[in-house]
Coordinates of C-alpha atoms in Angstrom, one line a residue:
M1 CA 61.1 -40.3 -20.6
K2 CA 65.2 -39.9 -21.4
K3 CA 66.3 -37.7 -17.9
Q4 CA 65.1 -35.5 -15.7
G5 CA 66.1 -32.0 -17.6
E6 CA 63.6 -33.3 -20.2
S7 CA 60.9 -30.9 -20.6
Y8 CA 57.4 -31.6 -21.1
R9 CA 55.3 -28.9 -23.9
M10 CA 51.4 -28.4 -23.6
I11 CA 50.7 -26.9 -27.4
L12 CA 47.0 -25.1 -26.9
F13 CA 45.2 -25.1 -30.4
A14 CA 43.7 -21.5 -31.1
G15 CA 41.4 -23.0 -34.1
R16 CA 38.5 -25.2 -32.3
A17 CA 37.3 -25.1 -28.6
K18 CA 38.6 -27.7 -26.6
E19 CA 41.4 -29.8 -28.9
L20 CA 44.5 -29.5 -26.7
L21 CA 47.8 -31.6 -28.5
L22 CA 50.0 -32.7 -26.0
I23 CA 53.5 -34.0 -27.3
L24 CA 56.7 -35.2 -25.4
T25 CA 59.9 -33.2 -26.4
D26 CA 63.7 -32.8 -25.5
K27 CA 65.8 -29.5 -25.6
E28 CA 67.3 -30.2 -28.9
N29 CA 64.0 -30.4 -31.3
M30 CA 60.2 -30.3 -31.5
Q31 CA 58.3 -31.4 -34.4
L32 CA 54.7 -31.3 -34.9
L33 CA 53.1 -33.1 -38.4
N34 CA 51.7 -30.3 -39.6
R35 CA 49.1 -29.5 -37.0
E36 CA 46.4 -27.5 -37.6
C37 CA 46.3 -24.5 -35.6
S38 CA 49.1 -21.5 -34.0
L39 CA 50.8 -23.0 -31.1
R40 CA 51.3 -22.0 -27.4
S41 CA 53.7 -23.5 -25.5
W42 CA 55.3 -23.0 -22.0
Q43 CA 57.2 -25.5 -18.8
M44 CA 55.4 -27.7 -17.8
G45 CA 56.0 -30.7 -15.1
P46 CA 54.5 -34.1 -15.1
A47 CA 51.6 -33.7 -13.2
H48 CA 50.3 -31.2 -16.0
F49 CA 51.3 -33.3 -18.6
F50 CA 49.3 -36.3 -17.4
F51 CA 46.1 -34.3 -16.5
L52 CA 46.1 -32.4 -20.0
F53 CA 46.4 -35.9 -21.5
I54 CA 43.5 -37.2 -20.1
F55 CA 41.2 -34.1 -20.6
G56 CA 42.6 -33.1 -24.2
I57 CA 44.3 -35.9 -26.3
S58 CA 40.6 -37.1 -26.9
N59 CA 39.5 -34.3 -29.1
C60 CA 42.7 -33.6 -30.7
H61 CA 43.4 -33.8 -34.4
S62 CA 45.6 -33.5 -37.0
I63 CA 45.9 -33.1 -40.7
E64 CA 49.3 -34.5 -42.2
R65 CA 50.8 -33.0 -45.0
I66 CA 51.9 -35.6 -47.7
K67 CA 53.6 -35.3 -51.2
E68 CA 52.0 -38.2 -52.8
C69 CA 49.1 -40.3 -51.0
G70 CA 49.7 -44.0 -51.6
L71 CA 50.1 -47.8 -49.2
T72 CA 52.5 -48.3 -46.3
C73 CA 52.9 -51.6 -44.9
S74 CA 54.6 -53.2 -42.0
A75 CA 58.2 -53.2 -42.1
G76 CA 59.4 -56.7 -43.8
V77 CA 56.0 -57.2 -45.4
H78 CA 55.3 -56.3 -48.8
C79 CA 51.9 -55.4 -50.1
K80 CA 50.4 -54.5 -53.0
S81 CA 46.3 -52.7 -54.0
K82 CA 43.9 -52.4 -57.0
D83 CA 40.6 -50.8 -57.3
R84 CA 38.5 -53.8 -56.6
F85 CA 35.0 -54.6 -54.5
S86 CA 33.4 -57.3 -53.0
F87 CA 29.6 -57.7 -53.4
F88 CA 28.9 -60.9 -51.2
C89 CA 30.6 -62.6 -48.2
R90 CA 31.1 -66.3 -47.1
D91 CA 31.2 -68.1 -43.5
P92 CA 34.1 -67.8 -41.7
P93 CA 36.1 -71.3 -40.5
S94 CA 35.1 -71.6 -37.0
S95 CA 39.0 -71.4 -35.8
L96 CA 39.1 -67.7 -37.5
L97 CA 38.4 -65.0 -34.6
P98 CA 36.7 -61.8 -35.6
T99 CA 40.0 -59.8 -33.9
V100 CA 42.0 -60.5 -37.3
L101 CA 41.2 -56.9 -38.0
E102 CA 41.8 -54.1 -34.9
N103 CA 42.9 -50.5 -34.5
L104 CA 40.7 -49.1 -37.3
K105 CA 42.4 -45.1 -37.0
I106 CA 40.7 -42.6 -39.8
S107 CA 43.0 -38.8 -40.0
T108 CA 42.7 -36.3 -42.4
A109 CA 45.8 -36.1 -45.0
M110 CA 46.8 -32.8 -47.4
K111 CA 48.3 -33.1 -51.1
C112 CA 49.8 -29.4 -51.8
K113 CA 50.5 -28.5 -55.8
K114 CA 51.1 -25.1 -55.0
K115 CA 49.8 -22.1 -52.0
N116 CA 46.5 -22.6 -51.4
H117 CA 45.5 -24.8 -53.9
C118 CA 45.7 -28.5 -51.9
S119 CA 43.6 -31.3 -51.7
L120 CA 42.3 -33.4 -48.6
Y121 CA 42.8 -37.4 -48.3
L122 CA 41.9 -40.5 -45.9
N123 CA 44.5 -41.3 -44.0
I124 CA 43.3 -44.8 -43.1
N125 CA 45.4 -47.0 -40.4
G126 CA 44.4 -50.9 -39.7
T127 CA 46.1 -54.0 -38.1
V128 CA 45.4 -57.5 -39.0
S129 CA 47.0 -60.5 -38.1
L130 CA 48.2 -63.1 -40.5
D131 CA 46.5 -66.0 -41.3
E132 CA 46.8 -68.0 -43.5
R133 CA 43.3 -67.6 -44.5
I134 CA 43.5 -64.2 -45.1
H135 CA 45.0 -62.6 -48.2
G136 CA 44.4 -59.2 -47.6
V137 CA 41.9 -56.4 -46.6
E138 CA 40.2 -54.6 -48.2
I139 CA 39.7 -50.6 -47.9
C140 CA 36.4 -48.8 -48.8
S141 CA 34.8 -45.3 -48.1
F142 CA 31.5 -43.9 -48.5
T143 CA 30.5 -40.4 -48.9
L144 CA 27.0 -40.0 -48.3
S145 CA 26.7 -36.1 -49.4
T146 CA 28.0 -37.7 -53.1
Q147 CA 26.7 -40.6 -52.8
Q148 CA 30.2 -41.9 -53.7
N149 CA 32.0 -45.1 -53.0
Q150 CA 36.2 -45.7 -52.9
C151 CA 37.1 -49.1 -52.6
T152 CA 41.1 -50.7 -52.8
S153 CA 41.6 -54.4 -52.5
I154 CA 45.4 -54.6 -50.7
R155 CA 47.6 -57.6 -50.9
F156 CA 50.2 -59.0 -49.0
S157 CA 53.1 -61.3 -49.7
R158 CA 52.7 -64.2 -47.3
T159 CA 56.4 -65.4 -48.3
K160 CA 58.0 -62.5 -46.9
A161 CA 55.7 -62.3 -44.2
K162 CA 57.0 -66.4 -43.0
K163 CA 60.5 -65.0 -43.3
T164 CA 60.3 -62.5 -41.1
G165 CA 58.1 -63.4 -38.7
V166 CA 56.0 -61.1 -38.8
K167 CA 52.2 -62.4 -36.8
K168 CA 50.5 -58.6 -38.0
V169 CA 50.5 -56.2 -40.2
H170 CA 49.9 -52.6 -39.6
V171 CA 48.0 -50.8 -42.8
Q172 CA 48.1 -47.3 -44.0
F173 CA 46.4 -46.2 -46.9
N174 CA 45.9 -42.4 -47.9
C175 CA 44.5 -42.3 -51.1
F176 CA 41.0 -41.6 -50.7
E177 CA 40.5 -38.2 -51.6
V178 CA 37.6 -36.1 -50.3
S179 CA 36.2 -32.5 -49.7
A180 CA 36.0 -30.5 -46.7
G181 CA 33.2 -30.8 -44.2
Q182 CA 32.4 -34.3 -45.9
H183 CA 30.8 -37.2 -43.7
V184 CA 32.1 -40.4 -44.6
Y185 CA 31.7 -44.2 -43.6
V186 CA 34.9 -45.9 -43.5
S187 CA 34.9 -50.2 -43.5
M188 CA 38.0 -52.6 -43.5
R189 CA 37.3 -56.1 -44.1
T190 CA 39.9 -59.4 -45.2
V191 CA 40.0 -60.8 -48.5
P192 CA 38.7 -62.7 -48.9
Y193 CA 35.8 -61.4 -47.5
F194 CA 34.6 -62.9 -44.3
C195 CA 31.0 -62.9 -43.2
D196 CA 30.7 -60.8 -39.6
I197 CA 34.2 -60.0 -39.8
E198 CA 34.7 -56.3 -40.6
L199 CA 35.6 -53.2 -38.7
S200 CA 33.8 -49.6 -40.1
K201 CA 33.9 -46.2 -38.5
E202 CA 31.9 -42.8 -39.4
Y203 CA 34.1 -39.8 -39.6
H204 CA 33.6 -36.5 -40.3
V205 CA 36.8 -34.2 -42.5
E206 CA 37.3 -31.2 -41.3
D207 CA 35.1 -28.0 -42.9
C208 CA 36.3 -24.5 -44.3
R209 CA 36.6 -23.4 -39.9
N210 CA 39.2 -24.9 -39.3
S211 CA 42.4 -22.7 -39.6
V212 CA 44.7 -24.6 -41.9
L213 CA 41.9 -26.1 -44.3
S214 CA 40.9 -22.1 -44.8
S215 CA 44.1 -21.3 -46.3
S216 CA 45.1 -23.9 -47.9
I217 CA 41.9 -25.3 -49.7
P218 CA 40.2 -23.6 -53.0
S219 CA 36.9 -24.5 -52.2
C220 CA 37.0 -23.1 -48.5
L221 CA 39.2 -19.2 -49.8
A222 CA 36.0 -17.4 -50.4
G223 CA 37.9 -14.3 -49.6
E224 CA 37.6 -11.0 -47.3
L225 CA 34.8 -8.6 -47.7
D226 CA 35.2 -4.6 -46.9
Y227 CA 32.0 -2.7 -47.9
R228 CA 30.9 1.0 -47.9
I229 CA 28.0 2.9 -47.6
D230 CA 26.6 5.9 -49.3
E231 CA 23.4 6.7 -47.7
E232 CA 22.4 9.6 -50.2
K233 CA 22.4 7.5 -53.4
K234 CA 21.7 4.6 -51.4
T235 CA 24.5 1.9 -52.6
I236 CA 27.1 0.0 -51.0
T237 CA 30.3 0.0 -52.4
V238 CA 31.9 -3.8 -51.9
H239 CA 36.0 -5.0 -51.8
V240 CA 37.2 -8.0 -52.2
S241 CA 40.2 -8.8 -51.1
N242 CA 42.7 -12.3 -50.2
N243 CA 40.7 -14.1 -53.5
L244 CA 41.9 -16.8 -55.1
E245 CA 43.2 -14.6 -58.5
E246 CA 42.4 -17.2 -60.7
Y247 CA 39.0 -16.6 -60.8
D248 CA 36.7 -14.4 -61.5
Y249 CA 34.1 -12.9 -58.3
N250 CA 31.1 -12.9 -57.7
V251 CA 29.4 -10.0 -54.9
R252 CA 25.6 -9.4 -54.5
L253 CA 23.1 -8.2 -51.8
C254 CA 20.4 -10.8 -49.8
L255 CA 17.9 -11.0 -47.7
K256 CA 19.0 -13.6 -45.1
Q257 CA 15.4 -15.7 -44.1
Y258 CA 15.7 -19.6 -44.4
T259 CA 18.2 -19.4 -47.1
C260 CA 19.9 -15.9 -48.5
Q261 CA 17.2 -14.3 -51.0
D262 CA 18.0 -12.4 -54.0
I263 CA 17.5 -8.8 -54.5
S264 CA 17.0 -7.5 -57.8
G265 CA 19.5 -6.0 -59.3
A266 CA 21.9 -6.0 -56.2
Y267 CA 24.3 -8.5 -57.9
A268 CA 27.9 -7.9 -59.8
L269 CA 30.7 -10.0 -61.3
I270 CA 34.1 -8.8 -60.8
K271 CA 36.1 -10.1 -63.6
M272 CA 40.1 -11.4 -62.5
G273 CA 42.4 -8.8 -63.3
N274 CA 40.2 -5.9 -61.7
S275 CA 42.6 -3.9 -59.9
S276 CA 39.9 -1.6 -58.0
K277 CA 38.7 -5.1 -56.9
S278 CA 34.9 -3.7 -56.0
A279 CA 31.4 -3.4 -57.1
T280 CA 28.7 -1.2 -56.3
L281 CA 25.2 -2.4 -55.3
P282 CA 21.8 -0.7 -55.0
Y283 CA 19.9 -1.2 -52.3
S284 CA 16.1 0.4 -51.1
D285 CA 16.2 0.0 -47.3
I286 CA 18.7 -1.0 -44.5
L287 CA 17.0 -3.8 -42.9
P288 CA 18.5 -6.2 -40.3
C289 CA 18.6 -9.3 -42.5
L290 CA 20.5 -7.5 -45.6
C291 CA 23.6 -9.3 -46.3
I292 CA 26.6 -8.9 -48.5
E293 CA 27.9 -12.0 -50.1
G294 CA 30.5 -13.3 -52.0
W295 CA 32.1 -16.2 -53.6
S296 CA 34.8 -17.4 -56.3
A297 CA 32.9 -18.5 -60.0
F298 CA 33.7 -22.1 -59.6
T299 CA 31.7 -24.8 -58.9
D300 CA 31.1 -25.6 -55.1
S301 CA 33.0 -22.7 -53.9
R302 CA 32.8 -21.4 -50.1
R303 CA 30.4 -18.6 -49.9
I304 CA 31.3 -15.5 -47.0
R305 CA 28.7 -13.6 -46.0
L306 CA 28.3 -10.7 -44.0
C307 CA 25.6 -9.1 -42.3
P308 CA 26.6 -6.0 -40.9
F309 CA 23.0 -4.2 -40.4
K310 CA 21.4 -6.7 -37.7
H311 CA 21.2 -4.0 -34.9
D312 CA 19.3 -1.3 -37.9
T313 CA 15.9 -2.2 -37.1
N314 CA 14.1 0.9 -37.6
T315 CA 13.0 0.8 -40.8
L316 CA 11.5 -2.8 -40.3
W317 CA 8.5 -1.5 -37.7
D318 CA 7.5 0.6 -40.9
N319 CA 6.0 -2.1 -42.7
I320 CA 2.7 -1.3 -41.5
A321 CA -0.6 -2.2 -43.5
Y322 CA -4.3 -1.4 -42.8
N323 CA -7.3 -3.0 -44.7
P324 CA -10.9 -0.5 -44.7
M325 CA -12.8 -3.1 -45.7
S326 CA -11.9 -5.4 -42.9
E327 CA -11.0 -3.1 -40.7
T328 CA -7.8 -4.9 -40.2
V329 CA -4.2 -3.5 -39.3
S330 CA -1.7 -6.0 -39.9
W331 CA 2.4 -5.5 -39.8
E332 CA 4.5 -8.5 -41.5
P333 CA 8.4 -8.6 -41.0
T334 CA 10.5 -8.3 -44.1
C335 CA 13.6 -10.0 -41.8
P336 CA 13.4 -12.9 -39.3
V337 CA 13.6 -11.3 -35.9
P338 CA 11.8 -12.1 -32.7
V339 CA 9.2 -9.8 -31.7
T340 CA 6.7 -9.2 -29.3
I341 CA 3.6 -7.2 -30.2
N342 CA 0.9 -4.8 -29.0
L343 CA -1.2 -2.1 -29.4
C344 CA -1.3 1.1 -27.5
W345 CA -2.8 4.6 -27.0
L346 CA -0.3 7.1 -27.0
D347 CA -1.3 10.2 -24.5
A348 CA -1.5 13.8 -25.2
S349 CA 1.8 14.4 -24.6
N350 CA 3.3 12.0 -26.6
D351 CA 5.5 10.8 -23.9
N352 CA 3.9 7.2 -22.7
C353 CA 1.7 4.6 -24.6
I354 CA -0.3 2.9 -22.7
N355 CA -0.5 -0.9 -23.5
L356 CA -4.4 -2.3 -24.3
P357 CA -4.9 -5.4 -22.6
E358 CA -5.5 -8.7 -24.8
S359 CA -3.4 -7.3 -27.8
F360 CA 0.5 -9.5 -27.0
S361 CA 1.8 -11.2 -30.3
S362 CA 5.1 -12.7 -30.5
T363 CA 6.3 -14.1 -33.8
V364 CA 9.8 -14.0 -36.0
N365 CA 8.5 -14.5 -39.5
D366 CA 4.9 -14.5 -39.2
R367 CA 2.2 -11.9 -40.0
V368 CA 0.7 -10.3 -37.1
S369 CA -2.9 -8.9 -37.7
Y370 CA -5.6 -7.2 -35.6
M371 CA -8.9 -7.3 -37.2
H372 CA -11.8 -4.1 -36.4
V373 CA -9.6 -1.7 -34.6
D374 CA -10.3 1.9 -34.2
T375 CA -8.6 3.7 -36.7
H376 CA -8.1 6.9 -34.3
P377 CA -5.2 8.4 -34.5
Q378 CA -3.8 7.9 -31.2
L379 CA -3.9 4.3 -31.2
C380 CA -0.4 2.7 -31.9
M381 CA 1.9 -0.6 -32.8
K382 CA 4.7 -1.0 -30.1
F383 CA 7.8 -3.3 -31.3
S384 CA 9.2 -4.9 -28.5
T385 CA 13.0 -6.9 -29.2
E386 CA 15.5 -7.7 -26.4
I387 CA 17.3 -4.2 -27.4
G388 CA 14.5 -1.7 -27.2
S389 CA 11.0 -1.1 -28.4
W390 CA 9.8 1.2 -31.1
I391 CA 5.7 2.5 -31.4
R392 CA 4.2 3.2 -34.8
C393 CA 1.5 5.0 -35.1
P394 CA -0.5 4.4 -38.6
F395 CA -3.5 6.8 -38.5
S396 CA -1.4 9.9 -37.3
F397 CA -1.6 11.0 -41.1
G398 CA -4.8 12.4 -41.4
Q399 CA -6.2 9.8 -44.1
F400 CA -8.0 7.3 -42.3
P401 CA -11.7 8.0 -40.6
G402 CA -10.9 9.0 -37.1
W403 CA -13.3 10.4 -34.4
D404 CA -12.7 13.2 -31.8
M405 CA -14.5 14.6 -28.7
N406 CA -14.9 17.7 -27.0
V407 CA -16.2 19.4 -23.5
T408 CA -18.3 22.8 -23.9
V409 CA -19.8 24.4 -21.1
T410 CA -23.7 26.9 -22.4
D411 CA -26.1 28.2 -19.9
E412 CA -25.7 25.8 -17.2
L413 CA -25.6 22.6 -19.4
L414 CA -22.2 20.4 -19.9
K415 CA -22.1 19.2 -23.6
V416 CA -19.9 16.1 -25.2
R417 CA -19.7 16.7 -28.9
I418 CA -18.4 13.3 -31.1
M419 CA -17.4 14.1 -34.3
S420 CA -17.0 11.1 -36.9
K421 CA -16.0 10.8 -40.5
A422 CA -17.3 7.3 -40.8
K423 CA -21.0 5.2 -38.9
A424 CA -19.6 4.8 -35.6
K425 CA -20.7 3.8 -32.0
F426 CA -20.3 5.0 -29.1
S427 CA -20.9 5.6 -25.5
V428 CA -20.1 8.8 -23.2
I429 CA -19.5 7.9 -19.6
V430 CA -19.2 10.2 -17.0
C431 CA -16.5 8.6 -14.2
K432 CA -14.9 9.8 -11.0
R433 CA -11.4 8.9 -11.0
T434 CA -9.8 6.7 -8.1
K435 CA -5.9 6.8 -9.1
P436 CA -4.2 8.0 -12.7
D437 CA -4.9 5.2 -14.6
G438 CA -8.8 4.2 -13.1
C439 CA -11.7 5.9 -13.6
V440 CA -15.1 4.2 -11.8
P441 CA -18.2 4.9 -14.4
L442 CA -20.7 6.7 -12.8
Q443 CA -23.4 7.0 -15.9
T444 CA -23.5 5.6 -19.4
F445 CA -24.7 7.1 -22.2
H446 CA -25.2 5.1 -26.1
L447 CA -24.7 7.0 -29.3
I448 CA -24.8 6.3 -33.1
S449 CA -23.2 8.3 -35.1
L450 CA -23.8 8.8 -39.3
G451 CA -20.8 10.5 -39.9
T452 CA -22.6 13.8 -38.1
P453 CA -21.3 14.9 -34.8
V454 CA -23.4 13.4 -32.0
N455 CA -24.1 15.2 -28.7
V456 CA -25.1 14.1 -25.2
N457 CA -26.2 17.5 -23.3
L458 CA -25.9 17.0 -19.0
T459 CA -26.8 19.2 -16.8
L460 CA -24.1 21.4 -15.1
T461 CA -24.0 20.5 -11.2
R462 CA -21.0 21.0 -8.5
D463 CA -20.8 17.8 -9.0
L464 CA -18.9 17.3 -12.5
C465 CA -17.1 20.2 -12.1
S466 CA -15.0 18.1 -9.2
P467 CA -11.1 17.9 -10.1
N468 CA -11.9 13.6 -9.9
I469 CA -14.3 13.6 -12.9
C470 CA -13.9 13.1 -16.2
I471 CA -15.7 12.5 -19.1
Q472 CA -15.1 9.0 -21.4
G473 CA -15.8 9.0 -25.2
L474 CA -15.3 4.9 -26.4
R475 CA -15.5 3.7 -29.6
T476 CA -17.8 0.3 -28.9
D477 CA -18.5 -1.3 -32.4
V478 CA -14.3 -2.1 -33.0
N479 CA -12.9 -4.8 -31.0
Y480 CA -9.5 -2.2 -30.0
S481 CA -10.0 0.8 -29.2
F482 CA -8.9 3.1 -25.5
P483 CA -11.7 5.7 -23.9
V484 CA -10.7 9.5 -24.7
Q485 CA -11.0 11.1 -21.6
I486 CA -11.2 14.5 -20.4
C487 CA -11.2 15.8 -17.0
N488 CA -10.4 19.0 -15.0
I489 CA -13.9 20.7 -16.9
S490 CA -13.6 24.1 -16.9
C491 CA -17.3 25.2 -15.2
N492 CA -17.2 29.1 -16.1
A493 CA -20.8 29.3 -16.5
L494 CA -21.4 27.8 -13.0
Q495 CA -18.6 29.1 -11.1
S496 CA -20.7 32.7 -13.2
H497 CA -23.9 32.0 -11.3
Y498 CA -22.0 30.6 -8.2
G499 CA -20.0 33.8 -8.2
A500 CA -23.1 36.3 -8.7
E501 CA -24.8 34.5 -5.4
K502 CA -21.8 34.4 -3.3
V503 CA -21.2 38.5 -4.6
V504 CA -25.0 39.6 -3.4
I505 CA -24.2 37.6 -0.5
V506 CA -20.6 39.8 0.4
L507 CA -22.5 42.9 -0.5
I508 CA -25.3 42.1 2.0
M509 CA -23.0 41.0 4.6
A510 CA -21.5 44.1 4.1
A511 CA -24.1 46.1 4.2
G512 CA -25.1 44.5 7.2
F513 CA -21.5 45.2 8.3
L514 CA -21.6 48.8 7.9
V515 CA -25.3 49.2 9.7
S516 CA -23.6 47.6 13.2
L517 CA -20.8 50.1 12.6
T518 CA -22.8 52.7 12.2
I519 CA -25.3 52.3 15.5
V520 CA -21.8 50.9 17.3
T521 CA -20.3 54.3 16.5
F522 CA -23.3 56.7 17.2
L523 CA -23.6 54.7 20.4
G524 CA -20.3 55.2 21.2
Y525 CA -20.9 59.1 20.2
I526 CA -23.7 59.8 23.1
A527 CA -22.1 57.6 25.7
L528 CA -18.8 59.6 24.8
K529 CA -20.9 62.8 25.0
A530 CA -22.2 62.1 28.4
Y531 CA -19.3 61.0 30.0
Y532 CA -17.4 64.1 28.8
R533 CA -20.4 66.1 30.7
M534 CA -20.1 64.5 33.5
K535 CA -16.3 64.8 33.4
W536 CA -17.2 68.9 32.8
Q537 CA -19.6 69.2 35.8
Q538 CA -17.5 67.4 38.4
E539 CA -14.2 69.4 37.4
S540 CA -16.2 73.0 37.6
F541 CA -17.3 71.2 41.4
L542 CA -14.0 71.0 42.0
K543 CA -12.8 74.2 40.9
N544 CA -15.5 75.8 42.9
K545 CA -14.9 73.5 45.8
V546 CA -11.4 74.5 45.1
K547 CA -12.0 78.0 44.8
H548 CA -13.4 78.5 48.1
L549 CA -11.2 76.6 49.7
S550 CA -8.5 78.3 48.7
S551 CA -10.3 81.8 49.7
E552 CA -10.3 80.7 52.9
I553 CA -6.9 79.9 53.3
A554 CA -6.5 83.0 51.9
S555 CA -8.3 85.1 54.3
S556 CA -6.9 83.2 57.1
L557 CA -3.2 83.5 56.1
E558 CA -3.8 87.2 55.1
Q559 CA -4.9 87.5 59.3
R560 CA -2.2 85.0 60.8
L561 CA 0.1 87.5 58.7
S562 CA -1.2 90.7 59.6
I563 CA -0.7 88.9 63.5
L564 CA 2.4 88.4 62.5
F565 CA 3.4 91.7 60.8
N566 CA 2.1 93.3 63.9
K567 CA 3.7 91.5 66.4
N568 CA 6.8 92.2 64.7
D569 CA 6.3 95.8 64.7
E570 CA 6.1 95.9 68.7
L571 CA 8.8 93.4 68.9
M572 CA 10.9 96.2 66.7
N573 CA 9.7 99.0 68.6
E574 CA 10.8 97.0 72.0
N575 CA 14.0 96.3 70.8
Q576 CA 14.5 100.2 70.0
I577 CA 13.7 101.2 73.1
L578 CA 16.5 98.3 74.8
Q579 CA 19.1 99.8 72.6
Q580 CA 18.3 103.0 73.5
S581 CA 18.2 102.5 77.2
L582 CA 21.2 100.7 76.5
T583 CA 23.4 103.3 75.2
S584 CA 21.6 105.2 77.9
P585 CA 24.9 107.2 80.7
G586 CA 23.0 105.5 83.4
H587 CA 23.5 102.4 82.8
Q588 CA 26.6 103.1 81.3
A589 CA 27.7 104.1 85.2
W590 CA 26.1 100.7 86.4
T591 CA 28.0 98.5 83.9
D592 CA 31.0 99.4 85.4
G593 CA 30.1 99.6 88.4
I594 CA 29.8 95.9 88.5

């Protein structure tokens, strides 16, 4: 470290996960040996530097750019190489330590003729402890995929090494050409070849996912694809860009399974110099495994593949087949897709499909079959994936020998009729509904249809007309079926019979009520008449008595009034006499005298 003002910079690789590189630099310049990814840096302290160094530097890879490949040895040591490979080893001297070879390191180097035209080489480094019995080292690389073996023998100049006092020689050799993504085995041994004195390592060359290689190595330049769909014409127009201009370009449609399988007629070659850089390919159905693939027209070129319809599974579920001989319904995936399949019964409202137990099966690539299946229009297949579920009813189009059941009520009889187009066995069950999806059997009848309607007649009772009573029809000669259920039976005949009885009872009750009302009215009339007669007699008696009393009172009053009038007359007479006496002269004189 130079001084406190220097900074530590952390450089994060955006291309590979966990690829971290830490470098120490001063303020004036910062150099990278052609690192492979875009970088991002910021100020950090020594503690951060140490932490990231421990956890990140071990996963750091670099691709060194070179102008020419060659051999380099430590300063002061002259060395030269030639292609050679030793097959046999000799026993080493007892004084020769196995550690004369050390620090074998391998990386990737890249040499470019021009833009987008680069080659990859192994950059091999190692250290050799000089010994008078060791004349040099032999370095080999073996490519597992191609079985190619490359070797070089490197010789040291002892005279110059002795003069300079060099005890260890560092060797760098970078002329073994490799391809992107190859797995190689590298070894370094002594010259002459002493047994058991050898270093070896496995190395994986970066593949085309590396950001540097993807834009520099011709075999990695697969181009970029864009597409446009014409659903009416059922075509896909593919456009290519950023491809190698000096090569033609292949495009095709394929179905991705273990490999991407060809689709007949869905291939085109875009010639170099084609200004539009596009081709139109036909398709039959949009499937989740339908992919667009493109690659440059040279050997071992990298292919690019687009699979844009991964979630378009709707067409996938239509691939249902039925074998009338074995009564087997089957579905086979056109594309590999994790799916759970089961049979279900679509209810009358078409809103719910009731799962049939013991019919569930999961698959990715394999055919799913159900043997001896009832071909009823409401028997369906349900497909469930992580993104949703779909229902297909293969027998709902009328061309299959289905069956039906209806219930009618006539003459106090409940008639159950099963109509089948083919020979089949059925059960008719009278059951009591205890819950929406449960019905307890009460009676069971077995029928055989020879392709003509068959009937079951039941005596109509009040119990059958209960809203909880249902009639079920079930096909019994197949493995997969579901009962047709009819509830809330309309018992009109029975209701008419019981209705007439109710009318008679009501009429009798009404007549009784009217008779009772008439009797009560008559008795009330008689009682009321007697009451009014007694009341009239009482009133007559009272009137006579009042009249008699009135006459007595009147006569008494008349007598008293006559007496009063007589007395009044007497008083008036006396008054007149008194007045006369007062006005007489004698009385006047008497008064004056007083």
